[in-house]
Amino acid sequence: MTLQWTAVASFLYTEIAVILLLCIPFISAQRWQKIFNFQFWGKIATYWNRAFLAIIVILVVLFLDAVREVRKYSAVHTLNTDSKQFPNAYDHVHMKLFRAQRNLYIAGFSLFLWLALRRLITLITQLASADGNSDALKCQAESSSDAAKKCMEENEAIKRAMNRGKSDDQRILCNENAELHKHIQKLQDEIKKNAEALRKSQSEVHAVKKQSDSLSREYDRLIQEHADLQKRVDKLDKKGQ
């Protein structure tokens, strides 16, 4: 294996190790984001896009070169059908074809994993940001829920106070109504007593009036009898003279 393909194979193994490390389940996305926010990554961030594109270009060139080599040795392998006459040449072509196919797989997988690694890091960063936003939204929702509970409790307290005030007012009104009813009943009783006393007094007045009338008639009768007796006495005196 030449130096360039050794470097590509090492790069492929490094990609596999980094991807496996990023896929470890007990390391959260927030922790990876903290690691990505180190000053070291901030310093190389300005060169990251250029290096990413440069590596893609290199891998694409190597992949196309491997495709060319595979097509070349595949064509030669189909032409050299007489392997008995030139066994060494056939083995040499077969070895070249194997190396070209190996290089093709190495370059292809390196390019694919490089793009997948970039996407994986982006997704981890987005997931960490989403988790942070969800935590903030959760705290905000909890604070809103607490505020809503406090408002509901205050509303319940106000309702209970209003109900107590209404019940107190109702009790006061009931007591006042009961007192008024008792006072009205007392006044009605007094009115009845006064009416009965008035009827009694009217009956007594009527009886006194009747008695006075009878006395007046008796008095008139006595006066008339006295006058008659006085006349008789006067006549008797005149006759005696």
JSON list of C-alpha atoms in Angstrom, two decimals:
[
{"chain": "A", "resi": 1, "resn": "MET", "atom": "CA", "xyz": [0.00, 0.00, 0.00]},
{"chain": "A", "resi": 2, "resn": "THR", "atom": "CA", "xyz": [1.42, 3.34, -1.06]},
{"chain": "A", "resi": 3, "resn": "LEU", "atom": "CA", "xyz": [1.83, 6.30, 1.29]},
{"chain": "A", "resi": 4, "resn": "GLN", "atom": "CA", "xyz": [-1.26, 8.14, 0.09]},
{"chain": "A", "resi": 5, "resn": "TRP", "atom": "CA", "xyz": [-3.53, 5.14, 0.52]},
{"chain": "A", "resi": 6, "resn": "THR", "atom": "CA", "xyz": [-1.99, 4.40, 3.90]},
{"chain": "A", "resi": 7, "resn": "ALA", "atom": "CA", "xyz": [-2.91, 7.95, 4.92]},
{"chain": "A", "resi": 8, "resn": "VAL", "atom": "CA", "xyz": [-6.44, 7.53, 3.53]},
{"chain": "A", "resi": 9, "resn": "ALA", "atom": "CA", "xyz": [-6.85, 4.20, 5.38]},
{"chain": "A", "resi": 10, "resn": "SER", "atom": "CA", "xyz": [-5.62, 5.83, 8.61]},
{"chain": "A", "resi": 11, "resn": "PHE", "atom": "CA", "xyz": [-8.06, 8.68, 8.02]},
{"chain": "A", "resi": 12, "resn": "LEU", "atom": "CA", "xyz": [-10.85, 6.10, 7.52]},
{"chain": "A", "resi": 13, "resn": "TYR", "atom": "CA", "xyz": [-9.98, 4.34, 10.79]},
{"chain": "A", "resi": 14, "resn": "THR", "atom": "CA", "xyz": [-9.89, 7.72, 12.58]},
{"chain": "A", "resi": 15, "resn": "GLU", "atom": "CA", "xyz": [-13.33, 8.58, 11.19]},
{"chain": "A", "resi": 16, "resn": "ILE", "atom": "CA", "xyz": [-14.72, 5.25, 12.38]},
{"chain": "A", "resi": 17, "resn": "ALA", "atom": "CA", "xyz": [-13.25, 5.78, 15.86]},
{"chain": "A", "resi": 18, "resn": "VAL", "atom": "CA", "xyz": [-14.61, 9.36, 16.10]},
{"chain": "A", "resi": 19, "resn": "ILE", "atom": "CA", "xyz": [-18.07, 8.30, 14.93]},
{"chain": "A", "resi": 20, "resn": "LEU", "atom": "CA", "xyz": [-18.14, 5.44, 17.43]},
{"chain": "A", "resi": 21, "resn": "LEU", "atom": "CA", "xyz": [-17.02, 7.86, 20.14]},
{"chain": "A", "resi": 22, "resn": "LEU", "atom": "CA", "xyz": [-19.77, 10.32, 19.21]},
{"chain": "A", "resi": 23, "resn": "CYS", "atom": "CA", "xyz": [-22.33, 7.51, 19.29]},
{"chain": "A", "resi": 24, "resn": "ILE", "atom": "CA", "xyz": [-21.54, 6.52, 22.88]},
{"chain": "A", "resi": 25, "resn": "PRO", "atom": "CA", "xyz": [-24.94, 6.67, 24.62]},
{"chain": "A", "resi": 26, "resn": "PHE", "atom": "CA", "xyz": [-23.90, 7.82, 28.10]},
{"chain": "A", "resi": 27, "resn": "ILE", "atom": "CA", "xyz": [-22.27, 11.04, 26.79]},
{"chain": "A", "resi": 28, "resn": "SER", "atom": "CA", "xyz": [-25.05, 13.60, 26.36]},
{"chain": "A", "resi": 29, "resn": "ALA", "atom": "CA", "xyz": [-25.34, 16.15, 23.58]},
{"chain": "A", "resi": 30, "resn": "GLN", "atom": "CA", "xyz": [-24.87, 19.03, 26.07]},
{"chain": "A", "resi": 31, "resn": "ARG", "atom": "CA", "xyz": [-21.50, 17.58, 27.11]},
{"chain": "A", "resi": 32, "resn": "TRP", "atom": "CA", "xyz": [-20.40, 17.29, 23.49]},
{"chain": "A", "resi": 33, "resn": "GLN", "atom": "CA", "xyz": [-21.47, 20.88, 22.94]},
{"chain": "A", "resi": 34, "resn": "LYS", "atom": "CA", "xyz": [-19.34, 21.96, 25.91]},
{"chain": "A", "resi": 35, "resn": "ILE", "atom": "CA", "xyz": [-16.42, 20.08, 24.35]},
{"chain": "A", "resi": 36, "resn": "PHE", "atom": "CA", "xyz": [-17.09, 21.76, 20.98]},
{"chain": "A", "resi": 37, "resn": "ASN", "atom": "CA", "xyz": [-17.13, 25.17, 22.69]},
{"chain": "A", "resi": 38, "resn": "PHE", "atom": "CA", "xyz": [-13.53, 24.87, 23.91]},
{"chain": "A", "resi": 39, "resn": "GLN", "atom": "CA", "xyz": [-11.16, 27.64, 22.85]},
{"chain": "A", "resi": 40, "resn": "PHE", "atom": "CA", "xyz": [-9.14, 25.19, 20.77]},
{"chain": "A", "resi": 41, "resn": "TRP", "atom": "CA", "xyz": [-12.11, 24.51, 18.49]},
{"chain": "A", "resi": 42, "resn": "GLY", "atom": "CA", "xyz": [-12.85, 28.22, 18.36]},
{"chain": "A", "resi": 43, "resn": "LYS", "atom": "CA", "xyz": [-9.37, 28.88, 17.04]},
{"chain": "A", "resi": 44, "resn": "ILE", "atom": "CA", "xyz": [-9.60, 26.31, 14.25]},
{"chain": "A", "resi": 45, "resn": "ALA", "atom": "CA", "xyz": [-13.24, 27.11, 13.42]},
{"chain": "A", "resi": 46, "resn": "THR", "atom": "CA", "xyz": [-12.16, 29.73, 10.88]},
{"chain": "A", "resi": 47, "resn": "TYR", "atom": "CA", "xyz": [-10.23, 27.08, 8.94]},
{"chain": "A", "resi": 48, "resn": "TRP", "atom": "CA", "xyz": [-12.77, 24.30, 9.41]},
{"chain": "A", "resi": 49, "resn": "ASN", "atom": "CA", "xyz": [-14.88, 24.93, 6.31]},
{"chain": "A", "resi": 50, "resn": "ARG", "atom": "CA", "xyz": [-11.83, 25.26, 4.08]},
{"chain": "A", "resi": 51, "resn": "ALA", "atom": "CA", "xyz": [-10.29, 22.08, 5.49]},
{"chain": "A", "resi": 52, "resn": "PHE", "atom": "CA", "xyz": [-13.59, 20.24, 5.13]},
{"chain": "A", "resi": 53, "resn": "LEU", "atom": "CA", "xyz": [-13.92, 21.21, 1.47]},
{"chain": "A", "resi": 54, "resn": "ALA", "atom": "CA", "xyz": [-10.25, 20.46, 0.80]},
{"chain": "A", "resi": 55, "resn": "ILE", "atom": "CA", "xyz": [-10.55, 16.97, 2.28]},
{"chain": "A", "resi": 56, "resn": "ILE", "atom": "CA", "xyz": [-13.69, 16.35, 0.22]},
{"chain": "A", "resi": 57, "resn": "VAL", "atom": "CA", "xyz": [-11.87, 17.38, -2.94]},
{"chain": "A", "resi": 58, "resn": "ILE", "atom": "CA", "xyz": [-8.90, 15.12, -2.09]},
{"chain": "A", "resi": 59, "resn": "LEU", "atom": "CA", "xyz": [-11.14, 12.15, -1.34]},
{"chain": "A", "resi": 60, "resn": "VAL", "atom": "CA", "xyz": [-13.19, 12.69, -4.49]},
{"chain": "A", "resi": 61, "resn": "VAL", "atom": "CA", "xyz": [-10.00, 12.80, -6.57]},
{"chain": "A", "resi": 62, "resn": "LEU", "atom": "CA", "xyz": [-8.73, 9.61, -4.93]},
{"chain": "A", "resi": 63, "resn": "PHE", "atom": "CA", "xyz": [-12.11, 7.94, -5.38]},
{"chain": "A", "resi": 64, "resn": "LEU", "atom": "CA", "xyz": [-12.17, 8.82, -9.09]},
{"chain": "A", "resi": 65, "resn": "ASP", "atom": "CA", "xyz": [-8.58, 7.59, -9.45]},
{"chain": "A", "resi": 66, "resn": "ALA", "atom": "CA", "xyz": [-9.58, 4.32, -7.78]},
{"chain": "A", "resi": 67, "resn": "VAL", "atom": "CA", "xyz": [-12.56, 4.01, -10.12]},
{"chain": "A", "resi": 68, "resn": "ARG", "atom": "CA", "xyz": [-10.25, 4.56, -13.08]},
{"chain": "A", "resi": 69, "resn": "GLU", "atom": "CA", "xyz": [-7.83, 1.93, -11.82]},
{"chain": "A", "resi": 70, "resn": "VAL", "atom": "CA", "xyz": [-10.63, -0.57, -11.28]},
{"chain": "A", "resi": 71, "resn": "ARG", "atom": "CA", "xyz": [-12.00, -0.01, -14.78]},
{"chain": "A", "resi": 72, "resn": "LYS", "atom": "CA", "xyz": [-8.51, -0.27, -16.29]},
{"chain": "A", "resi": 73, "resn": "TYR", "atom": "CA", "xyz": [-7.56, -3.52, -14.61]},
{"chain": "A", "resi": 74, "resn": "SER", "atom": "CA", "xyz": [-11.04, -4.96, -15.06]},
{"chain": "A", "resi": 75, "resn": "ALA", "atom": "CA", "xyz": [-10.68, -4.44, -18.81]},
{"chain": "A", "resi": 76, "resn": "VAL", "atom": "CA", "xyz": [-7.21, -5.98, -18.78]},
{"chain": "A", "resi": 77, "resn": "HIS", "atom": "CA", "xyz": [-8.51, -8.89, -16.68]},
{"chain": "A", "resi": 78, "resn": "THR", "atom": "CA", "xyz": [-11.22, -9.63, -19.23]},
{"chain": "A", "resi": 79, "resn": "LEU", "atom": "CA", "xyz": [-8.75, -9.45, -22.14]},
{"chain": "A", "resi": 80, "resn": "ASN", "atom": "CA", "xyz": [-6.16, -11.76, -20.55]},
{"chain": "A", "resi": 81, "resn": "THR", "atom": "CA", "xyz": [-8.25, -14.90, -20.66]},
{"chain": "A", "resi": 82, "resn": "ASP", "atom": "CA", "xyz": [-5.32, -17.23, -21.35]},
{"chain": "A", "resi": 83, "resn": "SER", "atom": "CA", "xyz": [-3.92, -17.49, -17.87]},
{"chain": "A", "resi": 84, "resn": "LYS", "atom": "CA", "xyz": [-2.02, -20.71, -18.62]},
{"chain": "A", "resi": 85, "resn": "GLN", "atom": "CA", "xyz": [0.35, -19.06, -21.08]},
{"chain": "A", "resi": 86, "resn": "PHE", "atom": "CA", "xyz": [1.13, -16.03, -18.83]},
{"chain": "A", "resi": 87, "resn": "PRO", "atom": "CA", "xyz": [0.35, -17.02, -15.25]},
{"chain": "A", "resi": 88, "resn": "ASN", "atom": "CA", "xyz": [2.57, -14.35, -13.69]},
{"chain": "A", "resi": 89, "resn": "ALA", "atom": "CA", "xyz": [0.95, -11.59, -15.74]},
{"chain": "A", "resi": 90, "resn": "TYR", "atom": "CA", "xyz": [-2.51, -12.83, -14.85]},
{"chain": "A", "resi": 91, "resn": "ASP", "atom": "CA", "xyz": [-1.64, -12.87, -11.14]},
{"chain": "A", "resi": 92, "resn": "HIS", "atom": "CA", "xyz": [-0.12, -9.42, -11.42]},
{"chain": "A", "resi": 93, "resn": "VAL", "atom": "CA", "xyz": [-3.26, -8.01, -13.09]},
{"chain": "A", "resi": 94, "resn": "HIS", "atom": "CA", "xyz": [-5.45, -9.73, -10.55]},
{"chain": "A", "resi": 95, "resn": "MET", "atom": "CA", "xyz": [-3.38, -8.24, -7.71]},
{"chain": "A", "resi": 96, "resn": "LYS", "atom": "CA", "xyz": [-3.61, -4.76, -9.29]},
{"chain": "A", "resi": 97, "resn": "LEU", "atom": "CA", "xyz": [-7.38, -5.17, -9.62]},
{"chain": "A", "resi": 98, "resn": "PHE", "atom": "CA", "xyz": [-7.67, -6.22, -5.99]},
{"chain": "A", "resi": 99, "resn": "ARG", "atom": "CA", "xyz": [-5.63, -3.21, -4.86]},
{"chain": "A", "resi": 100, "resn": "ALA", "atom": "CA", "xyz": [-7.72, -0.88, -7.03]},
{"chain": "A", "resi": 101, "resn": "GLN", "atom": "CA", "xyz": [-10.95, -2.26, -5.59]},
{"chain": "A", "resi": 102, "resn": "ARG", "atom": "CA", "xyz": [-9.54, -1.95, -2.06]},
{"chain": "A", "resi": 103, "resn": "ASN", "atom": "CA", "xyz": [-8.53, 1.64, -2.72]},
{"chain": "A", "resi": 104, "resn": "LEU", "atom": "CA", "xyz": [-11.98, 2.30, -4.17]},
{"chain": "A", "resi": 105, "resn": "TYR", "atom": "CA", "xyz": [-13.69, 1.02, -1.03]},
{"chain": "A", "resi": 106, "resn": "ILE", "atom": "CA", "xyz": [-11.30, 2.95, 1.23]},
{"chain": "A", "resi": 107, "resn": "ALA", "atom": "CA", "xyz": [-11.81, 6.22, -0.65]},
{"chain": "A", "resi": 108, "resn": "GLY", "atom": "CA", "xyz": [-15.58, 5.73, -0.95]},
{"chain": "A", "resi": 109, "resn": "PHE", "atom": "CA", "xyz": [-16.09, 4.90, 2.70]},
{"chain": "A", "resi": 110, "resn": "SER", "atom": "CA", "xyz": [-13.75, 7.71, 3.77]},
{"chain": "A", "resi": 111, "resn": "LEU", "atom": "CA", "xyz": [-15.75, 10.22, 1.71]},
{"chain": "A", "resi": 112, "resn": "PHE", "atom": "CA", "xyz": [-19.07, 8.88, 2.98]},
{"chain": "A", "resi": 113, "resn": "LEU", "atom": "CA", "xyz": [-17.98, 8.84, 6.64]},
{"chain": "A", "resi": 114, "resn": "TRP", "atom": "CA", "xyz": [-16.48, 12.33, 6.31]},
{"chain": "A", "resi": 115, "resn": "LEU", "atom": "CA", "xyz": [-19.85, 13.70, 5.17]},
{"chain": "A", "resi": 116, "resn": "ALA", "atom": "CA", "xyz": [-21.64, 11.61, 7.81]},
{"chain": "A", "resi": 117, "resn": "LEU", "atom": "CA", "xyz": [-19.27, 12.91, 10.51]},
{"chain": "A", "resi": 118, "resn": "ARG", "atom": "CA", "xyz": [-20.00, 16.51, 9.55]},
{"chain": "A", "resi": 119, "resn": "ARG", "atom": "CA", "xyz": [-23.73, 15.81, 9.62]},
{"chain": "A", "resi": 120, "resn": "LEU", "atom": "CA", "xyz": [-23.46, 13.96, 12.93]},
{"chain": "A", "resi": 121, "resn": "ILE", "atom": "CA", "xyz": [-21.65, 16.87, 14.60]},
{"chain": "A", "resi": 122, "resn": "THR", "atom": "CA", "xyz": [-24.25, 19.29, 13.24]},
{"chain": "A", "resi": 123, "resn": "LEU", "atom": "CA", "xyz": [-27.10, 17.11, 14.56]},
{"chain": "A", "resi": 124, "resn": "ILE", "atom": "CA", "xyz": [-25.44, 16.81, 17.99]},
{"chain": "A", "resi": 125, "resn": "THR", "atom": "CA", "xyz": [-25.06, 20.59, 18.17]},
{"chain": "A", "resi": 126, "resn": "GLN", "atom": "CA", "xyz": [-28.67, 21.11, 17.12]},
{"chain": "A", "resi": 127, "resn": "LEU", "atom": "CA", "xyz": [-29.83, 18.49, 19.63]},
{"chain": "A", "resi": 128, "resn": "ALA", "atom": "CA", "xyz": [-27.91, 20.21, 22.43]},
{"chain": "A", "resi": 129, "resn": "SER", "atom": "CA", "xyz": [-29.41, 23.57, 21.46]},
{"chain": "A", "resi": 130, "resn": "ALA", "atom": "CA", "xyz": [-32.87, 22.01, 21.31]},
{"chain": "A", "resi": 131, "resn": "ASP", "atom": "CA", "xyz": [-32.34, 20.41, 24.73]},
{"chain": "A", "resi": 132, "resn": "GLY", "atom": "CA", "xyz": [-31.23, 23.76, 26.14]},
{"chain": "A", "resi": 133, "resn": "ASN", "atom": "CA", "xyz": [-34.25, 25.47, 24.63]},
{"chain": "A", "resi": 134, "resn": "SER", "atom": "CA", "xyz": [-36.51, 22.72, 25.92]},
{"chain": "A", "resi": 135, "resn": "ASP", "atom": "CA", "xyz": [-35.04, 23.11, 29.41]},
{"chain": "A", "resi": 136, "resn": "ALA", "atom": "CA", "xyz": [-35.59, 26.86, 29.21]},
{"chain": "A", "resi": 137, "resn": "LEU", "atom": "CA", "xyz": [-39.13, 26.34, 27.92]},
{"chain": "A", "resi": 138, "resn": "LYS", "atom": "CA", "xyz": [-39.70, 23.78, 30.68]},
{"chain": "A", "resi": 139, "resn": "CYS", "atom": "CA", "xyz": [-38.54, 26.26, 33.33]},
{"chain": "A", "resi": 140, "resn": "GLN", "atom": "CA", "xyz": [-40.69, 28.94, 31.73]},
{"chain": "A", "resi": 141, "resn": "ALA", "atom": "CA", "xyz": [-43.65, 26.58, 31.61]},
{"chain": "A", "resi": 142, "resn": "GLU", "atom": "CA", "xyz": [-43.10, 25.63, 35.26]},
{"chain": "A", "resi": 143, "resn": "SER", "atom": "CA", "xyz": [-42.91, 29.30, 36.27]},
{"chain": "A", "resi": 144, "resn": "SER", "atom": "CA", "xyz": [-46.03, 30.02, 34.21]},
{"chain": "A", "resi": 145, "resn": "SER", "atom": "CA", "xyz": [-47.74, 27.03, 35.82]},
{"chain": "A", "resi": 146, "resn": "ASP", "atom": "CA", "xyz": [-46.75, 28.27, 39.28]},
{"chain": "A", "resi": 147, "resn": "ALA", "atom": "CA", "xyz": [-48.00, 31.76, 38.43]},
{"chain": "A", "resi": 148, "resn": "ALA", "atom": "CA", "xyz": [-51.25, 30.29, 37.11]},
{"chain": "A", "resi": 149, "resn": "LYS", "atom": "CA", "xyz": [-51.63, 28.21, 40.29]},
{"chain": "A", "resi": 150, "resn": "LYS", "atom": "CA", "xyz": [-51.04, 31.31, 42.40]},
{"chain": "A", "resi": 151, "resn": "CYS", "atom": "CA", "xyz": [-53.60, 33.23, 40.34]},
{"chain": "A", "resi": 152, "resn": "MET", "atom": "CA", "xyz": [-56.08, 30.39, 40.71]},
{"chain": "A", "resi": 153, "resn": "GLU", "atom": "CA", "xyz": [-55.47, 30.24, 44.45]},
{"chain": "A", "resi": 154, "resn": "GLU", "atom": "CA", "xyz": [-55.91, 34.00, 44.71]},
{"chain": "A", "resi": 155, "resn": "ASN", "atom": "CA", "xyz": [-59.12, 33.76, 42.68]},
{"chain": "A", "resi": 156, "resn": "GLU", "atom": "CA", "xyz": [-60.35, 30.97, 44.94]},
{"chain": "A", "resi": 157, "resn": "ALA", "atom": "CA", "xyz": [-59.48, 33.05, 48.00]},
{"chain": "A", "resi": 158, "resn": "ILE", "atom": "CA", "xyz": [-61.32, 36.05, 46.53]},
{"chain": "A", "resi": 159, "resn": "LYS", "atom": "CA", "xyz": [-64.32, 33.86, 45.72]},
{"chain": "A", "resi": 160, "resn": "ARG", "atom": "CA", "xyz": [-64.32, 32.41, 49.25]},
{"chain": "A", "resi": 161, "resn": "ALA", "atom": "CA", "xyz": [-64.03, 35.92, 50.69]},
{"chain": "A", "resi": 162, "resn": "MET", "atom": "CA", "xyz": [-66.89, 37.09, 48.47]},
{"chain": "A", "resi": 163, "resn": "ASN", "atom": "CA", "xyz": [-68.94, 34.06, 49.46]},
{"chain": "A", "resi": 164, "resn": "ARG", "atom": "CA", "xyz": [-68.18, 34.72, 53.13]},
{"chain": "A", "resi": 165, "resn": "GLY", "atom": "CA", "xyz": [-69.13, 38.35, 52.62]},
{"chain": "A", "resi": 166, "resn": "LYS", "atom": "CA", "xyz": [-72.31, 37.29, 50.89]},
{"chain": "A", "resi": 167, "resn": "SER", "atom": "CA", "xyz": [-73.08, 34.78, 53.64]},
{"chain": "A", "resi": 168, "resn": "ASP", "atom": "CA", "xyz": [-72.40, 37.44, 56.29]},
{"chain": "A", "resi": 169, "resn": "ASP", "atom": "CA", "xyz": [-74.65, 39.89, 54.46]},
{"chain": "A", "resi": 170, "resn": "GLN", "atom": "CA", "xyz": [-77.27, 37.21, 54.11]},
{"chain": "A", "resi": 171, "resn": "ARG", "atom": "CA", "xyz": [-77.04, 36.42, 57.82]},
{"chain": "A", "resi": 172, "resn": "ILE", "atom": "CA", "xyz": [-77.32, 40.11, 58.65]},
{"chain": "A", "resi": 173, "resn": "LEU", "atom": "CA", "xyz": [-80.29, 40.48, 56.33]},
{"chain": "A", "resi": 174, "resn": "CYS", "atom": "CA", "xyz": [-81.88, 37.36, 57.80]},
{"chain": "A", "resi": 175, "resn": "ASN", "atom": "CA", "xyz": [-81.37, 38.68, 61.30]},
{"chain": "A", "resi": 176, "resn": "GLU", "atom": "CA", "xyz": [-82.77, 42.07, 60.34]},
{"chain": "A", "resi": 177, "resn": "ASN", "atom": "CA", "xyz": [-85.71, 40.43, 58.61]},
{"chain": "A", "resi": 178, "resn": "ALA", "atom": "CA", "xyz": [-86.33, 38.27, 61.69]},
{"chain": "A", "resi": 179, "resn": "GLU", "atom": "CA", "xyz": [-86.19, 41.34, 63.94]},
{"chain": "A", "resi": 180, "resn": "LEU", "atom": "CA", "xyz": [-88.48, 43.25, 61.59]},
{"chain": "A", "resi": 181, "resn": "HIS", "atom": "CA", "xyz": [-90.86, 40.31, 61.51]},
{"chain": "A", "resi": 182, "resn": "LYS", "atom": "CA", "xyz": [-90.86, 40.17, 65.31]},
{"chain": "A", "resi": 183, "resn": "HIS", "atom": "CA", "xyz": [-91.42, 43.94, 65.48]},
{"chain": "A", "resi": 184, "resn": "ILE", "atom": "CA", "xyz": [-94.24, 43.72, 62.95]},
{"chain": "A", "resi": 185, "resn": "GLN", "atom": "CA", "xyz": [-95.77, 40.84, 64.88]},
{"chain": "A", "resi": 186, "resn": "LYS", "atom": "CA", "xyz": [-95.50, 42.88, 68.08]},
{"chain": "A", "resi": 187, "resn": "LEU", "atom": "CA", "xyz": [-97.11, 45.87, 66.39]},
{"chain": "A", "resi": 188, "resn": "GLN", "atom": "CA", "xyz": [-99.89, 43.68, 65.06]},
{"chain": "A", "resi": 189, "resn": "ASP", "atom": "CA", "xyz": [-100.45, 42.30, 68.55]},
{"chain": "A", "resi": 190, "resn": "GLU", "atom": "CA", "xyz": [-100.55, 45.84, 69.95]},
{"chain": "A", "resi": 191, "resn": "ILE", "atom": "CA", "xyz": [-102.94, 46.88, 67.19]},
{"chain": "A", "resi": 192, "resn": "LYS", "atom": "CA", "xyz": [-105.18, 43.95, 68.04]},
{"chain": "A", "resi": 193, "resn": "LYS", "atom": "CA", "xyz": [-105.05, 44.84, 71.73]},
{"chain": "A", "resi": 194, "resn": "ASN", "atom": "CA", "xyz": [-105.81, 48.50, 70.98]},
{"chain": "A", "resi": 195, "resn": "ALA", "atom": "CA", "xyz": [-108.63, 47.47, 68.67]},
{"chain": "A", "resi": 196, "resn": "GLU", "atom": "CA", "xyz": [-110.11, 45.27, 71.37]},
{"chain": "A", "resi": 197, "resn": "ALA", "atom": "CA", "xyz": [-109.68, 48.06, 73.92]},
{"chain": "A", "resi": 198, "resn": "LEU", "atom": "CA", "xyz": [-111.31, 50.46, 71.49]},
{"chain": "A", "resi": 199, "resn": "ARG", "atom": "CA", "xyz": [-114.21, 48.11, 70.97]},
{"chain": "A", "resi": 200, "resn": "LYS", "atom": "CA", "xyz": [-114.56, 47.70, 74.70]},
{"chain": "A", "resi": 201, "resn": "SER", "atom": "CA", "xyz": [-114.42, 51.45, 75.23]},
{"chain": "A", "resi": 202, "resn": "GLN", "atom": "CA", "xyz": [-116.93, 51.99, 72.44]},
{"chain": "A", "resi": 203, "resn": "SER", "atom": "CA", "xyz": [-119.26, 49.43, 73.99]},
{"chain": "A", "resi": 204, "resn": "GLU", "atom": "CA", "xyz": [-118.80, 51.06, 77.39]},
{"chain": "A", "resi": 205, "resn": "VAL", "atom": "CA", "xyz": [-119.44, 54.49, 75.89]},
{"chain": "A", "resi": 206, "resn": "HIS", "atom": "CA", "xyz": [-122.52, 53.13, 74.18]},
{"chain": "A", "resi": 207, "resn": "ALA", "atom": "CA", "xyz": [-123.68, 51.63, 77.48]},
{"chain": "A", "resi": 208, "resn": "VAL", "atom": "CA", "xyz": [-122.96, 54.89, 79.32]},
{"chain": "A", "resi": 209, "resn": "LYS", "atom": "CA", "xyz": [-124.79, 56.78, 76.61]},
{"chain": "A", "resi": 210, "resn": "LYS", "atom": "CA", "xyz": [-127.78, 54.51, 76.94]},
{"chain": "A", "resi": 211, "resn": "GLN", "atom": "CA", "xyz": [-127.63, 54.88, 80.71]},
{"chain": "A", "resi": 212, "resn": "SER", "atom": "CA", "xyz": [-127.37, 58.66, 80.40]},
{"chain": "A", "resi": 213, "resn": "ASP", "atom": "CA", "xyz": [-130.32, 58.68, 78.03]},
{"chain": "A", "resi": 214, "resn": "SER", "atom": "CA", "xyz": [-132.36, 56.59, 80.41]},
{"chain": "A", "resi": 215, "resn": "LEU", "atom": "CA", "xyz": [-131.32, 58.84, 83.30]},
{"chain": "A", "resi": 216, "resn": "SER", "atom": "CA", "xyz": [-132.20, 61.90, 81.26]},
{"chain": "A", "resi": 217, "resn": "ARG", "atom": "CA", "xyz": [-135.60, 60.49, 80.49]},
{"chain": "A", "resi": 218, "resn": "GLU", "atom": "CA", "xyz": [-136.06, 59.53, 84.13]},
{"chain": "A", "resi": 219, "resn": "TYR", "atom": "CA", "xyz": [-135.00, 63.01, 85.18]},
{"chain": "A", "resi": 220, "resn": "ASP", "atom": "CA", "xyz": [-137.44, 64.60, 82.75]},
{"chain": "A", "resi": 221, "resn": "ARG", "atom": "CA", "xyz": [-140.15, 62.33, 84.05]},
{"chain": "A", "resi": 222, "resn": "LEU", "atom": "CA", "xyz": [-139.34, 63.24, 87.65]},
{"chain": "A", "resi": 223, "resn": "ILE", "atom": "CA", "xyz": [-139.33, 66.95, 86.77]},
{"chain": "A", "resi": 224, "resn": "GLN", "atom": "CA", "xyz": [-142.69, 66.55, 85.12]},
{"chain": "A", "resi": 225, "resn": "GLU", "atom": "CA", "xyz": [-144.10, 64.73, 88.13]},
{"chain": "A", "resi": 226, "resn": "HIS", "atom": "CA", "xyz": [-142.65, 67.40, 90.42]},
{"chain": "A", "resi": 227, "resn": "ALA", "atom": "CA", "xyz": [-144.29, 70.09, 88.34]},
{"chain": "A", "resi": 228, "resn": "ASP", "atom": "CA", "xyz": [-147.62, 68.24, 88.51]},
{"chain": "A", "resi": 229, "resn": "LEU", "atom": "CA", "xyz": [-147.31, 67.82, 92.23]},
{"chain": "A", "resi": 230, "resn": "GLN", "atom": "CA", "xyz": [-146.42, 71.48, 92.63]},
{"chain": "A", "resi": 231, "resn": "LYS", "atom": "CA", "xyz": [-149.54, 72.45, 90.71]},
{"chain": "A", "resi": 232, "resn": "ARG", "atom": "CA", "xyz": [-151.65, 70.23, 92.85]},
{"chain": "A", "resi": 233, "resn": "VAL", "atom": "CA", "xyz": [-150.14, 71.68, 96.00]},
{"chain": "A", "resi": 234, "resn": "ASP", "atom": "CA", "xyz": [-150.82, 75.19, 94.75]},
{"chain": "A", "resi": 235, "resn": "LYS", "atom": "CA", "xyz": [-154.46, 74.34, 94.04]},
{"chain": "A", "resi": 236, "resn": "LEU", "atom": "CA", "xyz": [-154.87, 72.84, 97.48]},
{"chain": "A", "resi": 237, "resn": "ASP", "atom": "CA", "xyz": [-153.41, 75.94, 99.12]},
{"chain": "A", "resi": 238, "resn": "LYS", "atom": "CA", "xyz": [-155.80, 78.17, 97.20]},
{"chain": "A", "resi": 239, "resn": "LYS", "atom": "CA", "xyz": [-158.78, 76.11, 98.29]},
{"chain": "A", "resi": 240, "resn": "GLY", "atom": "CA", "xyz": [-157.70, 76.14, 101.92]},
{"chain": "A", "resi": 241, "resn": "GLN", "atom": "CA", "xyz": [-157.61, 79.91, 101.94]}
]
